PDB file of C-alpha atoms in Angstrom:
ATOM      1  CA  MET A   1      -0.033   0.002   0.016  1.00 91.00           C
ATOM      2  CA  LYS A   2       1.238   3.222  -0.895  1.00 95.00           C
ATOM      3  CA  LEU A   3       0.095   6.497   0.929  1.00 96.00           C
ATOM      4  CA  ASN A   4       1.250  10.027   0.401  1.00 95.00           C
ATOM      5  CA  PRO A   5       1.820  12.266   3.708  1.00 96.00           C
ATOM      6  CA  THR A   6      -1.737  13.751   3.488  1.00 96.00           C
ATOM      7  CA  GLN A   7      -3.503  10.398   3.178  1.00 95.00           C
ATOM      8  CA  VAL A   8      -0.944   9.216   6.113  1.00 94.00           C
ATOM      9  CA  LYS A   9      -2.487  12.265   8.042  1.00 95.00           C
ATOM     10  CA  GLU A  10      -6.123  11.263   7.077  1.00 95.00           C
ATOM     11  CA  LYS A  11      -5.736   7.852   8.242  1.00 95.00           C
ATOM     12  CA  TYR A  12      -3.955   8.336  11.714  1.00 93.00           C
ATOM     13  CA  GLY A  13      -4.359  12.072  12.372  1.00 96.00           C
ATOM     14  CA  PRO A  14      -1.891  14.726  12.604  1.00 95.00           C
ATOM     15  CA  MET A  15       0.969  13.779  14.269  1.00 95.00           C
ATOM     16  CA  PHE A  16       4.844  15.343  15.252  1.00 95.00           C
ATOM     17  CA  SER A  17       7.321  14.888  12.367  1.00 95.00           C
ATOM     18  CA  GLN A  18       8.251  18.325  11.175  1.00 96.00           C
ATOM     19  CA  ARG A  19      10.972  17.381   8.458  1.00 97.00           C
ATOM     20  CA  PHE A  20      12.834  14.639   6.862  1.00 98.00           C
ATOM     21  CA  LEU A  21      15.543  15.085   4.385  1.00 98.00           C
ATOM     22  CA  THR A  22      18.035  12.812   2.750  1.00 98.00           C
ATOM     23  CA  MET A  23      21.234  13.526   1.410  1.00 98.00           C
ATOM     24  CA  VAL A  24      23.316  10.821  -0.503  1.00 98.00           C
ATOM     25  CA  ASP A  25      27.322  10.579  -1.761  1.00 98.00           C
ATOM     26  CA  SER A  26      27.628   7.708  -3.763  1.00 96.00           C
ATOM     27  CA  SER A  27      31.140   7.933  -4.235  1.00 95.00           C
ATOM     28  CA  ARG A  28      31.625   7.353  -0.445  1.00 96.00           C
ATOM     29  CA  ASN A  29      28.558   5.208  -0.237  1.00 97.00           C
ATOM     30  CA  VAL A  30      27.183   7.142   2.597  1.00 98.00           C
ATOM     31  CA  ALA A  31      23.934   8.619   2.977  1.00 98.00           C
ATOM     32  CA  GLU A  32      23.145  11.890   5.800  1.00 98.00           C
ATOM     33  CA  ILE A  33      19.389  11.581   7.248  1.00 98.00           C
ATOM     34  CA  ILE A  34      17.936  14.796   8.968  1.00 98.00           C
ATOM     35  CA  GLU A  35      15.122  14.508  10.984  1.00 97.00           C
ATOM     36  CA  THR A  36      13.240  16.976  13.313  1.00 97.00           C
ATOM     37  CA  CYS A  37      10.293  16.386  15.407  1.00 96.00           C
ATOM     38  CA  ALA A  38       8.186  18.537  17.596  1.00 95.00           C
ATOM     39  CA  VAL A  39       9.917  18.013  20.944  1.00 95.00           C
ATOM     40  CA  LYS A  40      13.517  16.683  21.976  1.00 95.00           C
ATOM     41  CA  GLY A  41      12.511  13.809  24.128  1.00 94.00           C
ATOM     42  CA  THR A  42      11.360  11.743  21.306  1.00 93.00           C
ATOM     43  CA  ILE A  43      14.386  12.606  18.783  1.00 94.00           C
ATOM     44  CA  GLU A  44      16.570  11.197  21.934  1.00 94.00           C
ATOM     45  CA  TRP A  45      14.667   7.936  22.578  1.00 92.00           C
ATOM     46  CA  ASP A  46      14.588   7.476  18.604  1.00 93.00           C
ATOM     47  CA  ALA A  47      18.316   8.189  18.460  1.00 93.00           C
ATOM     48  CA  VAL A  48      19.686   5.961  21.289  1.00 92.00           C
ATOM     49  CA  ASN A  49      17.173   3.047  19.985  1.00 90.00           C
ATOM     50  CA  ARG A  50      18.352   3.166  16.221  1.00 91.00           C
ATOM     51  CA  CYS A  51      21.930   3.166  17.170  1.00 91.00           C
ATOM     52  CA  ARG A  52      21.202   0.205  19.535  1.00 89.00           C
ATOM     53  CA  ALA A  53      19.710  -1.731  16.562  1.00 90.00           C
ATOM     54  CA  GLY A  54      22.498  -1.110  14.278  1.00 89.00           C
ATOM     55  CA  GLY A  55      21.450  -1.699  10.581  1.00 93.00           C
ATOM     56  CA  ALA A  56      22.416   0.968   8.138  1.00 96.00           C
ATOM     57  CA  ILE A  57      23.172   3.615  10.579  1.00 95.00           C
ATOM     58  CA  GLN A  58      26.787   4.409  11.596  1.00 95.00           C
ATOM     59  CA  TRP A  59      26.216   7.181  14.034  1.00 95.00           C
ATOM     60  CA  CYS A  60      23.664   9.868  15.025  1.00 94.00           C
ATOM     61  CA  GLU A  61      23.757  13.169  16.818  1.00 94.00           C
ATOM     62  CA  VAL A  62      21.103  15.217  18.332  1.00 95.00           C
ATOM     63  CA  GLU A  63      20.876  19.096  18.382  1.00 92.00           C
ATOM     64  CA  GLY A  64      17.823  20.256  19.959  1.00 94.00           C
ATOM     65  CA  THR A  65      14.797  18.566  18.433  1.00 96.00           C
ATOM     66  CA  THR A  66      16.737  17.654  15.263  1.00 97.00           C
ATOM     67  CA  MET A  67      18.270  14.144  14.716  1.00 96.00           C
ATOM     68  CA  VAL A  68      21.237  13.722  12.029  1.00 97.00           C
ATOM     69  CA  MET A  69      21.881  10.451  11.220  1.00 97.00           C
ATOM     70  CA  ARG A  70      24.848   9.041   9.089  1.00 97.00           C
ATOM     71  CA  ALA A  71      24.073   5.770   7.271  1.00 97.00           C
ATOM     72  CA  ARG A  72      25.392   3.283   4.896  1.00 97.00           C
ATOM     73  CA  LEU A  73      24.242   2.682   1.661  1.00 98.00           C
ATOM     74  CA  GLY A  74      22.527  -0.825   1.171  1.00 97.00           C
ATOM     75  CA  GLU A  75      20.581  -3.360   2.991  1.00 96.00           C
ATOM     76  CA  SER A  76      21.677  -3.605   6.720  1.00 92.00           C
ATOM     77  CA  PRO A  77      19.775  -6.267   9.084  1.00 88.00           C
ATOM     78  CA  ILE A  78      18.739  -4.756  12.271  1.00 88.00           C
ATOM     79  CA  LYS A  79      18.742  -6.289  15.866  1.00 81.00           C
ATOM     80  CA  PHE A  80      16.774  -4.525  18.588  1.00 71.00           C
ATOM     81  CA  GLY A  81      18.181  -6.373  21.493  1.00 59.00           C
ATOM     82  CA  PRO A  82      18.488 -10.036  23.000  1.00 51.00           C
ATOM     83  CA  THR A  83      14.780 -10.282  22.626  1.00 43.00           C
ATOM     84  CA  ASP A  84      12.851  -7.907  20.561  1.00 48.00           C
ATOM     85  CA  VAL A  85       9.683  -8.497  22.639  1.00 48.00           C
ATOM     86  CA  GLU A  86      11.611  -7.465  25.625  1.00 51.00           C
ATOM     87  CA  TYR A  87      13.368  -4.319  24.471  1.00 56.00           C
ATOM     88  CA  GLY A  88      11.466  -3.344  21.525  1.00 60.00           C
ATOM     89  CA  GLY A  89      12.924  -0.506  19.481  1.00 83.00           C
ATOM     90  CA  GLN A  90      13.049   1.196  15.995  1.00 90.00           C
ATOM     91  CA  GLY A  91      15.748   0.823  13.146  1.00 93.00           C
ATOM     92  CA  LEU A  92      16.937   1.935   9.832  1.00 96.00           C
ATOM     93  CA  GLU A  93      17.036  -1.485   7.918  1.00 96.00           C
ATOM     94  CA  ALA A  94      18.340  -0.164   4.335  1.00 97.00           C
ATOM     95  CA  VAL A  95      19.399   3.365   2.325  1.00 98.00           C
ATOM     96  CA  LEU A  96      18.788   2.679  -1.364  1.00 98.00           C
ATOM     97  CA  VAL A  97      19.165   4.942  -4.387  1.00 98.00           C
ATOM     98  CA  ASP A  98      16.620   5.065  -7.021  1.00 97.00           C
ATOM     99  CA  GLY A  99      17.168   7.848  -9.852  1.00 97.00           C
ATOM    100  CA  ASP A 100      17.115  10.896  -8.074  1.00 97.00           C
ATOM    101  CA  LYS A 101      14.836   9.332  -5.216  1.00 98.00           C
ATOM    102  CA  VAL A 102      16.010   7.687  -1.940  1.00 98.00           C
ATOM    103  CA  ILE A 103      14.055   4.660  -0.306  1.00 98.00           C
ATOM    104  CA  THR A 104      14.841   4.247   3.256  1.00 98.00           C
ATOM    105  CA  LYS A 105      13.360   1.345   4.947  1.00 97.00           C
ATOM    106  CA  TRP A 106      12.145   1.433   8.718  1.00 96.00           C
ATOM    107  CA  ALA A 107      11.052  -1.064  11.188  1.00 93.00           C
ATOM    108  CA  GLY A 108       9.798  -0.458  14.624  1.00 90.00           C
ATOM    109  CA  CYS A 109       8.107  -2.346  17.643  1.00 87.00           C
ATOM    110  CA  GLY A 110       5.417  -1.047  19.893  1.00 84.00           C
ATOM    111  CA  GLY A 111       4.980   2.782  19.979  1.00 86.00           C
ATOM    112  CA  ALA A 112       8.428   3.039  18.101  1.00 87.00           C
ATOM    113  CA  GLY A 113       6.186   1.170  15.205  1.00 89.00           C
ATOM    114  CA  LEU A 114       3.603   3.698  15.434  1.00 90.00           C
ATOM    115  CA  GLY A 115       6.462   6.168  15.167  1.00 92.00           C
ATOM    116  CA  VAL A 116       7.709   5.007  11.754  1.00 93.00           C
ATOM    117  CA  ALA A 117       4.402   3.926  10.286  1.00 93.00           C
ATOM    118  CA  ALA A 118       1.987   6.661  11.225  1.00 94.00           C
ATOM    119  CA  CYS A 119       4.352   9.622  12.181  1.00 95.00           C
ATOM    120  CA  LEU A 120       7.745   9.720  10.339  1.00 96.00           C
ATOM    121  CA  THR A 121       5.525   9.019   7.206  1.00 97.00           C
ATOM    122  CA  GLN A 122       3.677  12.379   7.421  1.00 96.00           C
ATOM    123  CA  ALA A 123       7.042  14.419   7.942  1.00 97.00           C
ATOM    124  CA  PRO A 124       7.666  17.440   5.225  1.00 97.00           C
ATOM    125  CA  GLY A 125      10.040  16.034   2.892  1.00 97.00           C
ATOM    126  CA  VAL A 126       8.520  12.598   2.457  1.00 98.00           C
ATOM    127  CA  LEU A 127       7.082  11.958  -1.287  1.00 98.00           C
ATOM    128  CA  HIS A 128       5.111   8.691   0.023  1.00 97.00           C
ATOM    129  CA  ALA A 129       5.214   5.481   2.235  1.00 98.00           C
ATOM    130  CA  ILE A 130       5.001   2.207   1.129  1.00 98.00           C
ATOM    131  CA  TYR A 131       3.736  -0.497   3.497  1.00 97.00           C
ATOM    132  CA  PRO A 132       4.983  -3.878   2.883  1.00 96.00           C
ATOM    133  CA  THR A 133       1.707  -5.607   4.344  1.00 94.00           C
ATOM    134  CA  GLU A 134      -1.581  -4.808   5.728  1.00 94.00           C
ATOM    135  CA  GLU A 135      -0.500  -5.603   9.012  1.00 93.00           C
ATOM    136  CA  ASP A 136       2.109  -2.871   8.902  1.00 93.00           C
ATOM    137  CA  MET A 137      -0.625  -0.352   8.661  1.00 89.00           C
ATOM    138  CA  LYS A 138      -1.843  -1.317  11.917  1.00 91.00           C
ATOM    139  CA  VAL A 139      -0.222   0.523  14.496  1.00 88.00           C
ATOM    140  CA  GLY A 140       0.223   0.603  18.462  1.00 83.00           C
ATOM    141  CA  GLY A 141       0.162  -1.640  21.202  1.00 80.00           C
ATOM    142  CA  ALA A 142       2.784  -4.852  21.018  1.00 80.00           C
ATOM    143  CA  ARG A 143       2.434  -4.841  17.180  1.00 84.00           C
ATOM    144  CA  ALA A 144       5.970  -4.608  14.747  1.00 87.00           C
ATOM    145  CA  ASN A 145       5.760  -2.127  11.668  1.00 91.00           C
ATOM    146  CA  ARG A 146       7.694  -1.761   8.782  1.00 94.00           C
ATOM    147  CA  VAL A 147       7.614   0.830   6.134  1.00 97.00           C
ATOM    148  CA  GLU A 148       9.451   2.401   3.379  1.00 98.00           C
ATOM    149  CA  LEU A 149       9.721   6.136   2.625  1.00 98.00           C
ATOM    150  CA  VAL A 150      10.637   7.528  -0.447  1.00 98.00           C
ATOM    151  CA  THR A 151      12.167  10.879  -0.760  1.00 98.00           C
ATOM    152  CA  PRO A 152      13.950  13.243  -2.915  1.00 98.00           C
ATOM    153  CA  LEU A 153      17.507  12.909  -3.306  1.00 98.00           C
ATOM    154  CA  TYR A 154      19.668  15.627  -2.223  1.00 98.00           C
ATOM    155  CA  GLU A 155      23.440  16.468  -2.096  1.00 98.00           C
ATOM    156  CA  LYS A 156      25.469  17.916   0.701  1.00 98.00           C
ATOM    157  CA  VAL A 157      27.361  21.193  -0.353  1.00 98.00           C
ATOM    158  CA  THR A 158      29.570  22.973   2.384  1.00 98.00           C
ATOM    159  CA  ILE A 159      31.200  26.413   1.551  1.00 98.00           C
ATOM    160  CA  GLY A 160      34.069  28.061   3.638  1.00 98.00           C
ATOM    161  CA  ILE A 161      34.192  31.852   3.276  1.00 97.00           C
ATOM    162  CA  ASP A 162      36.971  33.962   5.069  1.00 94.00           C
ATOM    163  CA  ASP A 163      38.171  37.863   4.697  1.00 89.00           C
ATOM    164  CA  THR A 164      35.309  39.667   3.897  1.00 91.00           C
ATOM    165  CA  ASP A 165      35.571  42.531   6.306  1.00 77.00           C
ATOM    166  CA  ASN A 166      38.064  45.378   7.109  1.00 61.00           C
ATOM    167  CA  LYS A 167      38.975  47.707  10.167  1.00 62.00           C
ATOM    168  CA  GLU A 168      36.129  50.196   9.105  1.00 59.00           C
ATOM    169  CA  GLY A 169      33.268  47.431   9.012  1.00 53.00           C
ATOM    170  CA  GLY A 170      31.706  44.313   8.047  1.00 67.00           C
ATOM    171  CA  ALA A 171      31.700  40.837   9.662  1.00 87.00           C
ATOM    172  CA  THR A 172      32.277  37.383   7.684  1.00 92.00           C
ATOM    173  CA  TRP A 173      29.549  35.354   9.541  1.00 93.00           C
ATOM    174  CA  VAL A 174      26.920  37.909   8.860  1.00 95.00           C
ATOM    175  CA  LEU A 175      27.712  37.694   4.917  1.00 96.00           C
ATOM    176  CA  ALA A 176      28.088  34.173   5.198  1.00 97.00           C
ATOM    177  CA  LEU A 177      24.559  33.816   6.506  1.00 97.00           C
ATOM    178  CA  LYS A 178      23.303  36.528   4.163  1.00 97.00           C
ATOM    179  CA  ALA A 179      24.601  34.476   1.412  1.00 98.00           C
ATOM    180  CA  SER A 180      23.054  31.295   2.937  1.00 98.00           C
ATOM    181  CA  LYS A 181      19.556  33.110   3.109  1.00 97.00           C
ATOM    182  CA  MET A 182      19.881  34.328  -0.448  1.00 97.00           C
ATOM    183  CA  ALA A 183      20.901  30.664  -1.542  1.00 98.00           C
ATOM    184  CA  ALA A 184      17.995  28.760   0.212  1.00 97.00           C
ATOM    185  CA  ALA A 185      15.513  30.997  -1.815  1.00 98.00           C
ATOM    186  CA  ILE A 186      16.704  28.660  -5.078  1.00 98.00           C
ATOM    187  CA  ASP A 187      14.108  25.921  -5.617  1.00 98.00           C
ATOM    188  CA  GLY A 188      15.680  22.882  -4.507  1.00 98.00           C
ATOM    189  CA  VAL A 189      18.145  24.273  -2.211  1.00 98.00           C
ATOM    190  CA  GLN A 190      17.774  23.866   1.638  1.00 98.00           C
ATOM    191  CA  SER A 191      20.148  25.636   4.078  1.00 97.00           C
ATOM    192  CA  LEU A 192      21.357  23.703   7.061  1.00 97.00           C
ATOM    193  CA  ASN A 193      23.528  25.399   9.270  1.00 96.00           C
ATOM    194  CA  LEU A 194      26.130  28.029   9.758  1.00 97.00           C
ATOM    195  CA  ARG A 195      29.257  27.650  11.920  1.00 96.00           C
ATOM    196  CA  LEU A 196      31.865  29.982  13.155  1.00 96.00           C
ATOM    197  CA  ILE A 197      35.342  28.775  12.890  1.00 95.00           C
ATOM    198  CA  GLN A 198      37.706  30.201  15.305  1.00 92.00           C
ATOM    199  CA  LEU A 199      41.317  30.308  13.715  1.00 91.00           C
ATOM    200  CA  PHE A 200      44.957  31.152  15.069  1.00 76.00           C
ATOM    201  CA  PRO A 201      43.955  34.483  17.357  1.00 75.00           C
ATOM    202  CA  LYS A 202      47.807  35.846  16.818  1.00 59.00           C
ATOM    203  CA  SER A 203      47.255  35.861  12.850  1.00 56.00           C
ATOM    204  CA  PRO A 204      49.181  39.234  11.695  1.00 53.00           C
ATOM    205  CA  HIS A 205      46.631  39.509   8.987  1.00 61.00           C
ATOM    206  CA  LYS A 206      43.337  39.146  10.928  1.00 49.00           C
ATOM    207  CA  THR A 207      40.651  41.793  11.438  1.00 54.00           C
ATOM    208  CA  THR A 208      40.060  41.328  15.013  1.00 59.00           C
ATOM    209  CA  ASN A 209      38.737  38.076  16.054  1.00 61.00           C
ATOM    210  CA  CYS A 210      40.144  35.741  13.396  1.00 80.00           C
ATOM    211  CA  VAL A 211      37.201  33.336  12.669  1.00 89.00           C
ATOM    212  CA  SER A 212      36.072  32.168   9.355  1.00 93.00           C
ATOM    213  CA  SER A 213      32.447  30.751   8.417  1.00 96.00           C
ATOM    214  CA  ALA A 214      31.158  27.713   7.024  1.00 98.00           C
ATOM    215  CA  ILE A 215      27.561  27.317   5.621  1.00 98.00           C
ATOM    216  CA  THR A 216      25.832  23.993   4.755  1.00 98.00           C
ATOM    217  CA  PHE A 217      23.210  23.070   2.075  1.00 98.00           C
ATOM    218  CA  ALA A 218      21.195  20.284   0.992  1.00 98.00           C
ATOM    219  CA  ALA A 219      20.813  20.585  -2.675  1.00 98.00           C
ATOM    220  CA  ARG A 220      18.946  18.765  -5.428  1.00 98.00           C
ATOM    221  CA  PRO A 221      21.743  17.665  -8.037  1.00 98.00           C
ATOM    222  CA  ASP A 222      20.701  20.050 -10.623  1.00 98.00           C
ATOM    223  CA  ALA A 223      20.555  22.965  -8.223  1.00 98.00           C
ATOM    224  CA  VAL A 224      23.904  22.630  -6.965  1.00 98.00           C
ATOM    225  CA  ASP A 225      25.333  25.156  -9.759  1.00 98.00           C
ATOM    226  CA  SER A 226      22.886  27.864  -9.006  1.00 98.00           C
ATOM    227  CA  LEU A 227      23.633  27.358  -5.260  1.00 98.00           C
ATOM    228  CA  ILE A 228      27.271  27.822  -5.317  1.00 98.00           C
ATOM    229  CA  LYS A 229      27.082  30.575  -8.155  1.00 98.00           C
ATOM    230  CA  SER A 230      24.715  32.408  -5.852  1.00 98.00           C
ATOM    231  CA  VAL A 231      27.141  32.452  -2.780  1.00 98.00           C
ATOM    232  CA  VAL A 232      29.761  33.786  -4.949  1.00 98.00           C
ATOM    233  CA  ALA A 233      27.723  36.573  -6.322  1.00 97.00           C
ATOM    234  CA  THR A 234      26.251  37.707  -2.698  1.00 97.00           C
ATOM    235  CA  VAL A 235      30.179  37.369  -1.436  1.00 97.00           C
ATOM    236  CA  LYS A 236      31.584  39.335  -4.358  1.00 96.00           C
ATOM    237  CA  ARG A 237      28.941  41.998  -4.109  1.00 96.00           C
ATOM    238  CA  GLU A 238      29.117  42.699  -0.263  1.00 94.00           C
ATOM    239  CA  THR A 239      32.784  41.786   0.632  1.00 94.00           C
ATOM    240  CA  ARG A 240      34.548  44.805   1.932  1.00 90.00           C
ATOM    241  CA  SER A 241      38.000  43.079   1.492  1.00 89.00           C
ATOM    242  CA  SER A 242      40.665  42.270  -1.364  1.00 90.00           C
ATOM    243  CA  LYS A 243      41.654  38.848   0.209  1.00 91.00           C
ATOM    244  CA  THR A 244      38.192  37.214   0.389  1.00 94.00           C
ATOM    245  CA  GLY A 245      38.825  33.252   0.147  1.00 95.00           C
ATOM    246  CA  ILE A 246      35.755  30.845  -0.714  1.00 98.00           C
ATOM    247  CA  ALA A 247      36.245  26.947  -0.568  1.00 98.00           C
ATOM    248  CA  VAL A 248      33.767  24.803  -1.813  1.00 98.00           C
ATOM    249  CA  TYR A 249      33.084  20.999  -0.857  1.00 98.00           C
ATOM    250  CA  ARG A 250      30.572  18.709  -2.318  1.00 98.00           C
ATOM    251  CA  GLY A 251      30.075  15.463  -0.271  1.00 98.00           C
ATOM    252  CA  ILE A 252      29.513  13.950   2.851  1.00 98.00           C
ATOM    253  CA  GLY A 253      31.727  13.396   5.667  1.00 96.00           C
ATOM    254  CA  ILE A 254      35.101  15.280   6.363  1.00 96.00           C
ATOM    255  CA  SER A 255      38.430  13.153   5.774  1.00 95.00           C
ATOM    256  CA  PRO A 256      40.386  12.801   8.905  1.00 95.00           C
ATOM    257  CA  ALA A 257      43.365  14.348   7.393  1.00 95.00           C
ATOM    258  CA  LEU A 258      41.315  17.381   6.406  1.00 96.00           C
ATOM    259  CA  ASN A 259      39.978  17.680   9.556  1.00 95.00           C
ATOM    260  CA  ALA A 260      43.559  17.390  11.237  1.00 94.00           C
ATOM    261  CA  PHE A 261      44.746  20.181   9.167  1.00 94.00           C
ATOM    262  CA  GLY A 262      41.761  22.217   9.957  1.00 94.00           C
ATOM    263  CA  TRP A 263      43.131  21.815  14.059  1.00 93.00           C
ATOM    264  CA  GLU A 264      46.497  23.036  12.551  1.00 92.00           C
ATOM    265  CA  VAL A 265      44.964  26.153  11.270  1.00 92.00           C
ATOM    266  CA  LYS A 266      43.627  26.598  14.878  1.00 89.00           C
ATOM    267  CA  LYS A 267      46.989  26.272  16.808  1.00 89.00           C
ATOM    268  CA  HIS A 268      49.436  28.366  14.642  1.00 86.00           C
ATOM    269  CA  LEU A 269      50.107  30.482  11.650  1.00 87.00           C
ATOM    270  CA  VAL A 270      50.206  28.579   8.073  1.00 91.00           C
ATOM    271  CA  THR A 271      50.871  29.732   4.583  1.00 92.00           C
ATOM    272  CA  VAL A 272      48.538  29.851   1.740  1.00 93.00           C
ATOM    273  CA  GLU A 273      50.897  27.392  -0.087  1.00 95.00           C
ATOM    274  CA  THR A 274      50.377  24.931   2.802  1.00 94.00           C
ATOM    275  CA  VAL A 275      46.820  25.074   2.712  1.00 93.00           C
ATOM    276  CA  GLU A 276      47.005  24.744  -0.997  1.00 95.00           C
ATOM    277  CA  GLU A 277      49.261  21.643  -0.943  1.00 95.00           C
ATOM    278  CA  ASN A 278      46.614  19.881   2.035  1.00 94.00           C
ATOM    279  CA  ALA A 279      43.581  20.610  -0.021  1.00 95.00           C
ATOM    280  CA  LYS A 280      44.726  18.448  -2.981  1.00 95.00           C
ATOM    281  CA  GLY A 281      42.905  15.288  -3.408  1.00 93.00           C
ATOM    282  CA  THR A 282      40.191  16.317  -0.661  1.00 94.00           C
ATOM    283  CA  GLY A 283      37.559  17.499  -3.148  1.00 95.00           C
ATOM    284  CA  ILE A 284      38.041  20.985  -2.178  1.00 97.00           C
ATOM    285  CA  GLU A 285      37.447  23.419  -4.962  1.00 97.00           C
ATOM    286  CA  PHE A 286      38.798  27.259  -4.100  1.00 97.00           C
ATOM    287  CA  ILE A 287      36.903  30.394  -5.911  1.00 96.00           C
ATOM    288  CA  ASP A 288      38.880  33.273  -5.891  1.00 91.00           C
ATOM    289  CA  LEU A 289      37.677  36.705  -6.267  1.00 92.00           C
ATOM    290  CA  PHE A 290      41.076  38.495  -6.137  1.00 91.00           C
ATOM    291  CA  PRO A 291      44.406  37.643  -7.123  1.00 90.00           C
ATOM    292  CA  ASN A 292      45.384  37.863  -3.274  1.00 91.00           C
ATOM    293  CA  ARG A 293      44.710  34.165  -2.055  1.00 93.00           C
ATOM    294  CA  GLU A 294      45.029  34.638   1.299  1.00 91.00           C
ATOM    295  CA  GLY A 295      41.509  34.094   2.355  1.00 91.00           C
ATOM    296  CA  ARG A 296      41.802  30.482   0.908  1.00 95.00           C
ATOM    297  CA  ILE A 297      43.617  29.555   4.599  1.00 94.00           C
ATOM    298  CA  GLY A 298      40.511  30.404   6.589  1.00 94.00           C
ATOM    299  CA  ALA A 299      38.092  29.178   3.889  1.00 96.00           C
ATOM    300  CA  LEU A 300      39.672  26.180   3.792  1.00 97.00           C
ATOM    301  CA  ALA A 301      39.763  25.607   7.738  1.00 96.00           C
ATOM    302  CA  ALA A 302      35.940  26.380   7.731  1.00 97.00           C
ATOM    303  CA  VAL A 303      35.050  23.083   5.715  1.00 98.00           C
ATOM    304  CA  ALA A 304      37.822  21.426   7.687  1.00 97.00           C
ATOM    305  CA  LEU A 305      36.350  21.984  10.904  1.00 97.00           C
ATOM    306  CA  SER A 306      32.398  22.425   9.800  1.00 97.00           C
ATOM    307  CA  GLU A 307      31.361  19.181  11.659  1.00 95.00           C
ATOM    308  CA  GLU A 308      33.277  20.365  15.057  1.00 92.00           C
ATOM    309  CA  ARG A 309      29.916  21.979  16.666  1.00 88.00           C
ATOM    310  CA  THR A 310      31.612  23.887  19.730  1.00 87.00           C
ATOM    311  CA  ASP A 311      34.897  23.078  19.219  1.00 89.00           C
ATOM    312  CA  ALA A 312      34.696  24.868  15.949  1.00 90.00           C
ATOM    313  CA  ALA A 313      34.209  28.317  17.702  1.00 87.00           C
ATOM    314  CA  ALA A 314      36.758  27.545  20.535  1.00 87.00           C
ATOM    315  CA  LEU A 315      40.089  28.824  20.341  1.00 82.00           C
ATOM    316  CA  TYR A 316      42.558  25.587  20.768  1.00 79.00           C
ATOM    317  CA  ASN A 317      43.252  25.863  24.452  1.00 77.00           C
ATOM    318  CA  ASP A 318      39.372  26.212  24.954  1.00 70.00           C
ATOM    319  CA  CYS A 319      38.572  22.490  23.933  1.00 64.00           C
ATOM    320  CA  ALA A 320      39.592  21.657  27.211  1.00 55.00           C
ATOM    321  CA  LEU A 321      37.139  23.902  29.085  1.00 54.00           C
ATOM    322  CA  PRO A 322      34.731  21.487  31.283  1.00 54.00           C
ATOM    323  CA  LEU A 323      31.757  23.707  31.339  1.00 50.00           C
ATOM    324  CA  ILE A 324      31.026  23.381  27.363  1.00 48.00           C
ATOM    325  CA  ARG A 325      28.803  19.866  27.465  1.00 46.00           C
ATOM    326  CA  ARG A 326      29.473  18.207  24.018  1.00 42.00           C
TER     327      ARG A 326
END
């Protein structure tokens, strides 16, 4: 049985899922799934249970009411616990690419079965849900449910920006956020995040704080070029510096080598030549607005540390602070 979100809502009543988004990087055999719910508690419970079940999920993290899941492509059997009846649970059994769409296969027991069969299926971003059997449409109680979600395929695009201000005015994070908002107006583009990256604070070339920015997007494959052109156009139009750097990365996951180099930029002063050498083979594309390439340093570091959360914003020595919960 195939139902679209409106039909699911009519059948079960309105539920609580607020977003469901699937990005795929076929070259790395990986997907990233973003799910938002109305409250934090349900997302936390889902995260713990999905990771316990194994299956296709490699890891997941919770920020507020949103869960980000990293998953492998293909079929992966799940296991809820020593006895499914005792533990219940919820899991991701498969992530499959079908042309420009993604099929994710879910299973749940008890209330978690209701969650995947009646709640997740009506999330904005779902095209339609496929129930393998009539029994899978009966939710609640001690039942088990399976369902397949069909969603549009997105790519993940991360753009690092640095050196857009001067002593008289401007702030790189403000310009980056403006560029992100402008690009999000493009059909097939969703803005995911902006992260501020604290660089080496004693750089003689800094304006004040020595901070670059990373903006992250989900984009339909045919919208990626328009997304990048939009960001570049906004930065070019509004930058106050002649050293502006832009680094573009298309893909899911930052390599350990690139991430480690980002930490080097946080620890001490590096040269443009060192940055360019470390960018080779990483998939990073630099876009220069001016002959001076100095902005490449912070732009690359922004991409390299774009998944570091509070550590991205910290000075190198701050990362040992006990007051910051990570």
